[in-house]
C-alpha cells in the first residue's frame, strides 16, 4: 500500500535555516544539510526547503545548498521560493532537487505550469497554494499569504491540475501558525475535486491533528515545521501513532 | 569497476550519481557508445515522458546499443519502462528487452502515484538482504503489467510489476537512489552482481 507521507519543511535564508531548530543535539542546527540528514534518519518521508528570501544575489547560495543536500540525503526533496522560469527549474533539477514548488509565479503566469510539466514531467512540479477563508470563500493569496487575489482555491486547484501540476501543496492561512489542526474540510473537498496528491500544510500542533488530516482531510501527505523542529512531535512516535490508527506509514 | 550512467538528457541523474558516491563509487555520466560498451555496470535512468525520451535515445542511436549490452544494466523508473515492449504513454515502442507492456493507472486512484510503497514477491539477487514488504520511493503514472520476468510487485489500484529481470537486464520502477538505506542496499547489490 502507498503510505501517507510526513514532510518537515525547512525555511532557508542565505543558505541557512531560519527559526530555531533544537530537536536534537546538532553541532550546527542552522546547517540545512545536517538537519536534512538528521530528518532522513529520523523517519521523514520527504523534505521541503523553502527559500524565504529568494533574490537573484543569493541564488548561487541556494544552488550550493541543493547540491549538498542531494549529495548527502537519500530521501526525496522539494525546493521552493523565487522560482519563476523554466531556467530556474532546470538549474535546481541539475543540482539534484527532485521537485520544485512554484506559487506566485504560477498565479501570475499559469502557462509556466504547462511549460514545466512538458519539459521536466509532472512528477517534479508542485504547485503551492496559499489560501484563506474569507466570508465562506477560500481566496488564493500571494506573497507569503499577505495579498488576497480574486481567484478561488478550488477553481485554481482544478486549473493547476489541468495544466500539468503533479502535486498540490495547500496551506491554509487561517490555520497556519495556530497549532489548532489542519483545514480538513477544505482539504477533503480538494482531494475529491482533483486527482493528484495533496500535501496538507498549516495548523499542525498534535499527533491527533495528523490523524485527522489523513482521515477527515484525505490528505496524501502532511507538512509541518515547528512541531518537528522543536521536537514537540518526534517523527517516529508520530508514525507509530498513525499506524495504530490504521493509517499506512513507512516505519 | 567502471560504472556508467547513460546520459541521454532524460531527467535528474545527479541523484543517482550522488547515491553511488555515498557508496564509495564514482559513476561516469555519458552518452558515448564506447564508454558505455567498456563499462562493467550500466545504469539506464529516465524521468519524464516516454515518447520524447525514446526520441532522444534514437537520436544518439542508444536504442540500438542498449539491447545488445552483455554486462549488467539497471533501468530506473522511465528507464525500466523504456526497456519494455510498448508504453501507452505517447504510444511509444520500447526497447523490447522485457516482454511486457506499460499502461496508465486509471483515474480511480490519484495519478501519479507519489510516495513510499512496499515491494513483495522478491525474486532476484538484486534484493539480497532486502526484506519482503520493504518500502521504496515511487513517482509514476504508468506501470508494467504482471509478467513472467517480474522480480517484485507492488500494489496501487491493483498488483503491478515494480521490478523486472531478463538475463543481464534489470529494471526497477522505484527510485533506489531516493529510497533511503534499502534503496542504497539495492544499488550495492547491483554493483556486486
Coordinates of C-alpha atoms in Angstrom, one line a residue:
Chain A
X1 CA 0.0 0.0 0.0
X2 CA 1.1 3.5 -0.7
X3 CA 1.8 5.2 2.6
X4 CA 0.9 8.7 3.8
X5 CA 3.9 11.0 3.9
X6 CA 5.3 13.1 6.7
X7 CA 7.1 16.1 5.4
X8 CA 9.2 18.5 7.5
X9 CA 9.6 21.9 6.0
X10 CA 12.8 24.0 6.4
X11 CA 12.8 27.7 5.8
X12 CA 16.1 28.9 4.3
X13 CA 17.6 32.3 4.2
X14 CA 21.1 32.8 2.7
X15 CA 21.7 29.1 2.7
X16 CA 20.9 28.8 6.4
X17 CA 17.8 27.5 8.2
X18 CA 15.9 30.2 9.9
X19 CA 13.7 29.9 13.0
X20 CA 15.4 28.0 15.8
X21 CA 15.7 24.3 15.4
X22 CA 16.5 22.4 18.5
X23 CA 15.0 18.9 18.4
X24 CA 18.3 17.1 18.8
X25 CA 21.9 17.9 19.8
X26 CA 23.2 19.1 16.5
X27 CA 26.6 20.7 16.1
X28 CA 25.0 23.2 13.7
X29 CA 21.2 23.4 13.7
X30 CA 21.5 26.2 11.2
X31 CA 23.0 24.0 8.6
X32 CA 20.2 22.7 6.3
X33 CA 22.3 19.8 5.2
X34 CA 23.0 18.5 8.7
X35 CA 19.3 18.9 9.5
X36 CA 18.1 17.2 6.4
X37 CA 20.3 14.2 7.1
X38 CA 19.0 14.1 10.6
X39 CA 15.4 14.2 9.4
X40 CA 16.0 11.5 6.9
X41 CA 17.5 9.3 9.6
X42 CA 14.6 10.0 12.0
X43 CA 12.0 8.8 9.5
X44 CA 10.9 11.8 7.5
X45 CA 9.5 10.6 4.1
X46 CA 10.4 13.7 2.2
X47 CA 11.7 17.2 2.8
X48 CA 10.7 20.7 1.6
X49 CA 13.2 23.6 1.5
X50 CA 11.6 27.0 1.2
X51 CA 13.9 29.9 0.2
X52 CA 12.1 32.7 2.1
X53 CA 14.4 35.4 0.9
X54 CA 14.9 34.4 -2.6
X55 CA 16.8 37.0 -4.6
X56 CA 19.0 37.0 -7.6
X57 CA 22.0 37.6 -5.5
X58 CA 21.5 34.6 -3.2
X59 CA 20.5 32.2 -6.0
X60 CA 24.0 30.7 -6.1
X61 CA 23.9 30.1 -2.4
X62 CA 20.7 28.2 -2.8
X63 CA 22.1 26.1 -5.6
X64 CA 25.1 25.2 -3.5
X65 CA 22.8 24.1 -0.7
X66 CA 20.6 22.0 -3.0
X67 CA 23.8 20.3 -4.4
X68 CA 25.0 19.5 -0.9
X69 CA 21.6 18.1 0.2
X70 CA 21.4 16.0 -2.9
X71 CA 24.9 14.7 -2.3
X72 CA 24.2 13.6 1.3
X73 CA 20.5 12.9 1.7
X74 CA 18.8 9.7 0.5
X75 CA 15.2 10.7 0.5
X76 CA 13.3 13.0 -2.0
X77 CA 13.2 16.7 -1.5
X78 CA 11.4 19.7 -3.0
X79 CA 12.8 23.2 -3.3
X80 CA 10.6 26.3 -3.4
X81 CA 10.9 30.1 -3.3
X82 CA 11.5 32.6 -6.0
X83 CA 11.2 30.1 -8.9
X84 CA 9.7 31.8 -12.0
X85 CA 11.1 30.3 -15.1
X86 CA 12.0 27.1 -16.9
X87 CA 15.7 28.0 -16.5
X88 CA 15.3 28.4 -12.7
X89 CA 13.8 24.9 -12.6
X90 CA 16.4 23.4 -14.9
X91 CA 19.2 24.8 -12.6
X92 CA 17.6 23.3 -9.5
X93 CA 17.0 19.9 -11.0
X94 CA 20.6 19.9 -12.3
X95 CA 21.7 20.5 -8.7
X96 CA 19.8 17.4 -7.7
X97 CA 16.4 18.7 -6.5
X98 CA 13.7 16.1 -7.1
X99 CA 10.8 18.5 -7.3
X100 CA 10.3 22.2 -7.3
X101 CA 7.4 24.2 -5.8
X102 CA 6.0 27.2 -7.5
X103 CA 3.5 29.6 -6.1
X104 CA 3.1 33.3 -7.1
X105 CA 4.8 32.8 -10.4
X106 CA 2.2 30.3 -11.4
X107 CA -0.6 32.6 -10.5
X108 CA 1.0 35.5 -12.4
X109 CA 1.7 33.3 -15.4
X110 CA -0.2 29.9 -15.3
X111 CA 1.4 28.8 -18.6
X112 CA 4.6 28.2 -16.5
X113 CA 2.9 25.1 -15.2
X114 CA 2.4 23.7 -18.7
X115 CA 5.9 24.6 -19.7
X116 CA 7.5 22.9 -16.7
X117 CA 5.4 19.7 -16.8
X118 CA 6.1 19.4 -20.6
X119 CA 9.8 19.9 -20.2
X120 CA 10.5 18.1 -16.9
X121 CA 7.4 15.9 -16.3
X122 CA 4.5 16.5 -13.9
X123 CA 6.2 14.4 -11.2
X124 CA 8.6 17.3 -10.3
X125 CA 6.0 20.2 -10.5
X126 CA 4.5 21.0 -7.1
X127 CA 2.1 24.0 -7.1
X128 CA 1.9 25.6 -3.7
X129 CA -1.4 27.4 -3.0
X130 CA -1.8 29.7 0.0
X131 CA -5.5 30.4 0.6
X132 CA -7.6 32.0 3.3
X133 CA -11.3 31.5 4.0
X134 CA -13.0 34.9 4.0
X135 CA -16.8 35.0 4.3
X136 CA -17.1 31.4 3.4
X137 CA -14.9 31.7 0.3
X138 CA -11.4 30.3 0.0
X139 CA -9.4 33.0 -1.7
X140 CA -5.9 32.4 -3.0
X141 CA -3.2 34.7 -1.5
X142 CA 0.1 35.8 -2.9
X143 CA 3.4 37.0 -1.3
X144 CA 3.5 34.6 1.6
X145 CA -0.2 34.8 2.1
X146 CA -0.4 38.5 2.5
X147 CA -2.1 39.7 -0.7
X148 CA -5.6 38.3 -1.5
X149 CA -6.5 37.9 -5.1
X150 CA -9.7 37.2 -6.8
X151 CA -9.2 33.5 -7.5
X152 CA -10.9 30.8 -5.6
X153 CA -8.9 27.9 -4.2
X154 CA -10.9 25.1 -5.8
X155 CA -11.0 26.7 -9.2
X156 CA -7.3 27.3 -9.1
X157 CA -6.6 23.7 -8.0
X158 CA -8.6 22.4 -10.9
X159 CA -6.7 24.6 -13.3
X160 CA -3.2 23.7 -12.0
X161 CA -4.1 20.0 -12.3
X162 CA -5.3 20.5 -15.9
X163 CA -2.1 22.4 -16.7
X164 CA 0.1 19.5 -15.5
X165 CA 0.9 20.0 -11.8
X166 CA 1.9 16.7 -10.3
X167 CA 1.0 17.7 -6.7
X168 CA -0.6 20.5 -4.7
X169 CA 0.8 21.9 -1.5
X170 CA -2.2 23.6 0.1
X171 CA -1.5 26.0 3.1
X172 CA -4.5 27.4 4.9
X173 CA -3.7 30.9 6.1
X174 CA -6.5 30.5 8.6
X175 CA -4.7 27.6 10.2
X176 CA -1.0 28.3 9.7
X177 CA 0.8 29.0 12.9
X178 CA -2.3 28.3 15.1
X179 CA -1.3 24.7 16.1
X180 CA -5.1 24.0 16.2
X181 CA -5.3 21.4 13.4
X182 CA -5.3 21.4 9.6
X183 CA -8.0 22.8 7.3
X184 CA -9.6 19.4 6.9
X185 CA -12.9 20.4 5.4
X186 CA -11.2 22.3 2.6
X187 CA -8.6 19.6 2.2
X188 CA -11.2 16.9 1.8
X189 CA -13.0 18.9 -0.8
X190 CA -9.8 19.4 -2.7
X191 CA -8.9 15.8 -2.5
X192 CA -12.3 14.8 -4.0
X193 CA -12.0 17.5 -6.7
X194 CA -8.6 16.8 -8.2
X195 CA -6.9 13.5 -9.0
X196 CA -3.3 14.4 -7.9
X197 CA -1.8 14.1 -4.5
X198 CA -2.5 16.9 -1.9
X199 CA 0.0 17.9 0.8
X200 CA -1.7 19.4 3.8
X201 CA 0.0 22.4 5.4
X202 CA -0.8 24.8 8.2
X203 CA -2.0 24.0 11.7
X204 CA -0.1 21.0 12.9
X205 CA 0.1 21.0 16.7
X206 CA -0.6 17.5 18.0
X207 CA -0.5 13.9 16.8
X208 CA -4.3 13.9 16.6
X209 CA -4.1 16.7 14.0
X210 CA -2.1 14.4 11.7
X211 CA -4.6 11.5 12.2
X212 CA -7.4 13.9 11.4
X213 CA -5.9 15.4 8.3
X214 CA -5.2 11.9 6.9
X215 CA -8.6 10.5 7.8
X216 CA -11.0 13.5 7.6
X217 CA -8.9 15.7 5.3
X218 CA -8.0 12.8 3.0
X219 CA -4.5 14.3 2.6
X220 CA -1.8 12.3 0.9
X221 CA 1.0 14.0 2.9
X222 CA 1.2 16.4 5.8
X223 CA 3.8 19.1 6.1
X224 CA 4.8 20.9 9.3
X225 CA 7.7 22.9 10.6
X226 CA 7.9 24.0 14.2
X227 CA 6.4 20.8 15.8
X228 CA 9.2 18.9 14.2
X229 CA 12.0 21.5 14.6
X230 CA 11.3 21.9 18.3
X231 CA 10.9 18.2 19.0
X232 CA 7.3 18.6 20.1
X233 CA 6.4 15.7 17.9
X234 CA 9.1 13.2 17.2
X235 CA 8.5 11.8 13.7
X236 CA 8.9 8.1 14.7
X237 CA 6.4 8.4 17.5
X238 CA 4.0 10.2 15.3
X239 CA 4.3 7.4 12.7
X240 CA 3.8 4.7 15.3
X241 CA 0.6 6.5 16.4
X242 CA -0.6 6.9 12.9
X243 CA -0.1 3.1 12.3
X244 CA -2.1 2.3 15.5
X245 CA -4.9 4.4 14.0
X246 CA -4.8 2.2 10.8
X247 CA -3.0 4.8 8.7
X248 CA -0.4 3.4 6.4
X249 CA 3.0 4.8 7.1
X250 CA 6.6 3.8 6.4
X251 CA 8.2 2.6 9.6
Chain B
X1 CA 35.0 -1.1 -11.5
X2 CA 33.8 1.1 -14.3
X3 CA 30.3 2.3 -13.6
X4 CA 28.4 4.3 -16.2
X5 CA 25.1 6.2 -16.1
X6 CA 23.6 6.6 -19.5
X7 CA 23.2 10.4 -20.0
X8 CA 20.7 11.0 -22.8
X9 CA 19.1 14.1 -21.4
X10 CA 16.1 12.4 -19.7
X11 CA 15.8 13.6 -16.2
X12 CA 17.6 14.1 -12.9
X13 CA 20.6 11.8 -12.9
X14 CA 22.6 13.8 -10.4
X15 CA 20.9 12.0 -7.5
X16 CA 21.9 8.6 -8.9
X17 CA 25.5 9.7 -9.2
X18 CA 25.4 11.0 -5.7
X19 CA 23.9 7.8 -4.3
X20 CA 26.8 5.8 -5.8
X21 CA 29.2 8.4 -4.4
X22 CA 27.7 7.7 -0.9
X23 CA 28.5 4.0 -1.5
X24 CA 32.1 4.9 -2.4
X25 CA 31.8 4.6 -6.2
X26 CA 32.4 7.2 -8.9
X27 CA 29.9 6.9 -11.8
X28 CA 30.6 8.3 -15.2
X29 CA 27.8 10.2 -17.0
X30 CA 28.0 9.7 -20.7
X31 CA 26.2 9.0 -24.0
X32 CA 29.3 7.9 -25.7
X33 CA 28.9 4.3 -27.0
X34 CA 32.5 3.2 -26.5
X35 CA 32.4 4.4 -22.9
X36 CA 29.2 2.5 -22.3
X37 CA 30.4 -0.7 -24.0
X38 CA 33.6 -0.7 -22.0
X39 CA 31.7 -0.4 -18.6
X40 CA 31.3 -3.1 -16.1
X41 CA 27.9 -1.9 -14.9
X42 CA 25.5 0.4 -16.6
X43 CA 22.6 2.5 -15.2
X44 CA 19.8 3.4 -17.6
X45 CA 17.9 6.2 -15.9
X46 CA 14.9 8.2 -17.1
X47 CA 12.4 10.7 -15.8
X48 CA 9.7 12.5 -17.9
X49 CA 7.7 11.5 -20.9
X50 CA 8.2 8.2 -22.7
X51 CA 8.0 9.2 -26.4
X52 CA 10.3 12.2 -26.1
X53 CA 12.8 10.1 -24.0
X54 CA 12.7 7.4 -26.8
X55 CA 13.3 10.1 -29.4
X56 CA 16.4 11.2 -27.6
X57 CA 17.6 7.6 -27.3
X58 CA 17.2 7.2 -31.1
X59 CA 19.0 10.4 -31.9
X60 CA 22.1 9.0 -30.2
X61 CA 21.4 5.5 -31.5
X62 CA 21.5 4.2 -28.0
X63 CA 18.2 2.4 -28.8
X64 CA 20.3 0.0 -30.9
X65 CA 23.2 -0.3 -28.4
X66 CA 21.4 -0.9 -25.1
X67 CA 19.6 -4.2 -26.0
X68 CA 23.0 -5.6 -27.2
X69 CA 24.8 -5.0 -24.0
X70 CA 26.2 -8.0 -22.2
X71 CA 27.1 -6.5 -18.8
X72 CA 24.5 -5.9 -16.0
X73 CA 22.2 -3.0 -16.9
X74 CA 19.8 -1.4 -14.4
X75 CA 16.9 0.6 -15.7
X76 CA 15.3 3.0 -13.3
X77 CA 11.8 4.4 -13.4
X78 CA 11.2 5.6 -17.0
X79 CA 14.4 3.7 -17.9
X80 CA 12.7 0.5 -16.9
X81 CA 9.6 1.4 -18.8
X82 CA 11.5 2.1 -22.0
X83 CA 13.1 -1.4 -21.7
X84 CA 9.6 -2.9 -22.1
X85 CA 7.8 -3.7 -25.4
X86 CA 5.5 -0.8 -25.6
X87 CA 4.2 2.1 -23.5
X88 CA 0.8 3.6 -23.6
X89 CA 2.4 7.0 -22.9
X90 CA 2.7 8.7 -26.3
X91 CA 2.0 5.3 -27.9
X92 CA 5.8 4.5 -27.7
X93 CA 7.6 1.4 -28.8
X94 CA 10.2 0.5 -26.3
X95 CA 13.5 -1.5 -26.5
X96 CA 11.7 -4.8 -26.1
X97 CA 14.1 -6.2 -23.5
X98 CA 11.3 -7.1 -21.1
X99 CA 8.3 -8.9 -22.7
X100 CA 5.6 -6.7 -21.2
X101 CA 3.6 -3.6 -21.9
X102 CA 3.3 -0.4 -19.9
X103 CA -0.1 1.1 -19.2
X104 CA -1.6 4.1 -17.3
X105 CA -3.2 3.8 -13.9
X106 CA -6.9 4.7 -14.1
X107 CA -8.5 7.7 -12.5
X108 CA -9.9 5.5 -9.7
X109 CA -6.6 6.4 -8.0
X110 CA -4.6 9.6 -7.8
X111 CA -2.1 9.8 -10.7
X112 CA 0.8 10.0 -10.4
X113 CA 1.3 7.5 -7.6
X114 CA 3.7 9.5 -5.4
X115 CA 5.4 8.3 -2.3
X116 CA 6.6 5.2 -0.5
X117 CA 5.1 1.8 -1.3
X118 CA 6.0 -1.8 -0.4
X119 CA 7.7 -4.3 -2.7
X120 CA 6.8 -8.0 -2.4
X121 CA 7.4 -11.3 -4.2
X122 CA 11.1 -10.5 -4.3
X123 CA 12.9 -12.9 -6.6
X124 CA 16.3 -11.7 -7.5
X125 CA 19.9 -11.3 -6.2
X126 CA 19.1 -7.6 -6.6
X127 CA 17.1 -7.9 -3.4
X128 CA 19.7 -9.8 -1.4
X129 CA 19.3 -8.6 2.2
X130 CA 16.2 -6.6 1.4
X131 CA 13.1 -7.9 3.2
X132 CA 9.7 -8.6 1.8
X133 CA 7.4 -5.5 2.3
X134 CA 10.3 -3.1 2.3
X135 CA 9.4 0.4 1.4
X136 CA 10.7 2.1 -1.8
X137 CA 10.0 5.6 -3.2
X138 CA 8.0 5.8 -6.4
X139 CA 6.7 8.5 -8.7
X140 CA 4.9 7.3 -11.7
X141 CA 1.7 7.4 -13.7
X142 CA 2.4 4.3 -15.9
X143 CA 3.1 0.7 -14.7
X144 CA 4.3 -2.6 -16.1
X145 CA 1.7 -5.4 -16.2
X146 CA 2.1 -8.7 -14.5
X147 CA 4.5 -10.9 -16.4
X148 CA 7.0 -13.8 -16.1
X149 CA 10.0 -11.5 -15.8
X150 CA 8.6 -10.0 -12.7
X151 CA 11.0 -10.0 -9.7
X152 CA 8.9 -7.7 -7.5
X153 CA 5.4 -6.5 -7.3
X154 CA 3.6 -3.5 -5.6
X155 CA 0.0 -2.6 -5.1
X156 CA -1.6 0.6 -6.4
X157 CA -5.1 0.2 -7.8
X158 CA -4.0 -3.4 -8.4
X159 CA -0.9 -5.5 -8.2
X160 CA 1.6 -4.5 -10.8
X161 CA 5.3 -5.2 -11.5
X162 CA 7.7 -2.9 -9.7
X163 CA 10.9 -4.7 -10.8
X164 CA 11.9 -6.9 -13.8
X165 CA 14.8 -9.2 -14.7
X166 CA 15.9 -10.8 -18.0
X167 CA 19.4 -12.2 -18.3
X168 CA 21.8 -9.3 -17.7
X169 CA 19.0 -6.7 -17.7
X170 CA 17.3 -5.4 -14.6
X171 CA 14.6 -2.7 -14.2
X172 CA 13.1 -1.1 -11.2
X173 CA 10.1 1.2 -11.2
X174 CA 11.0 2.8 -7.9
X175 CA 13.9 5.2 -7.3
X176 CA 16.6 3.3 -5.3
X177 CA 18.7 6.5 -5.1
X178 CA 15.9 8.1 -3.1
X179 CA 14.7 5.1 -1.1
X180 CA 16.8 5.6 2.0
X181 CA 19.0 2.7 3.3
X182 CA 17.0 0.0 1.5
X183 CA 17.5 1.7 -1.9
X184 CA 21.2 2.1 -1.3
X185 CA 21.4 -1.6 -0.4
X186 CA 19.8 -2.5 -3.8
X187 CA 22.3 -0.3 -5.6
X188 CA 25.1 -2.0 -3.8
X189 CA 23.7 -5.4 -4.7
X190 CA 23.6 -4.4 -8.3
X191 CA 27.3 -3.4 -8.2
X192 CA 28.1 -6.8 -6.6
X193 CA 26.2 -8.9 -9.2

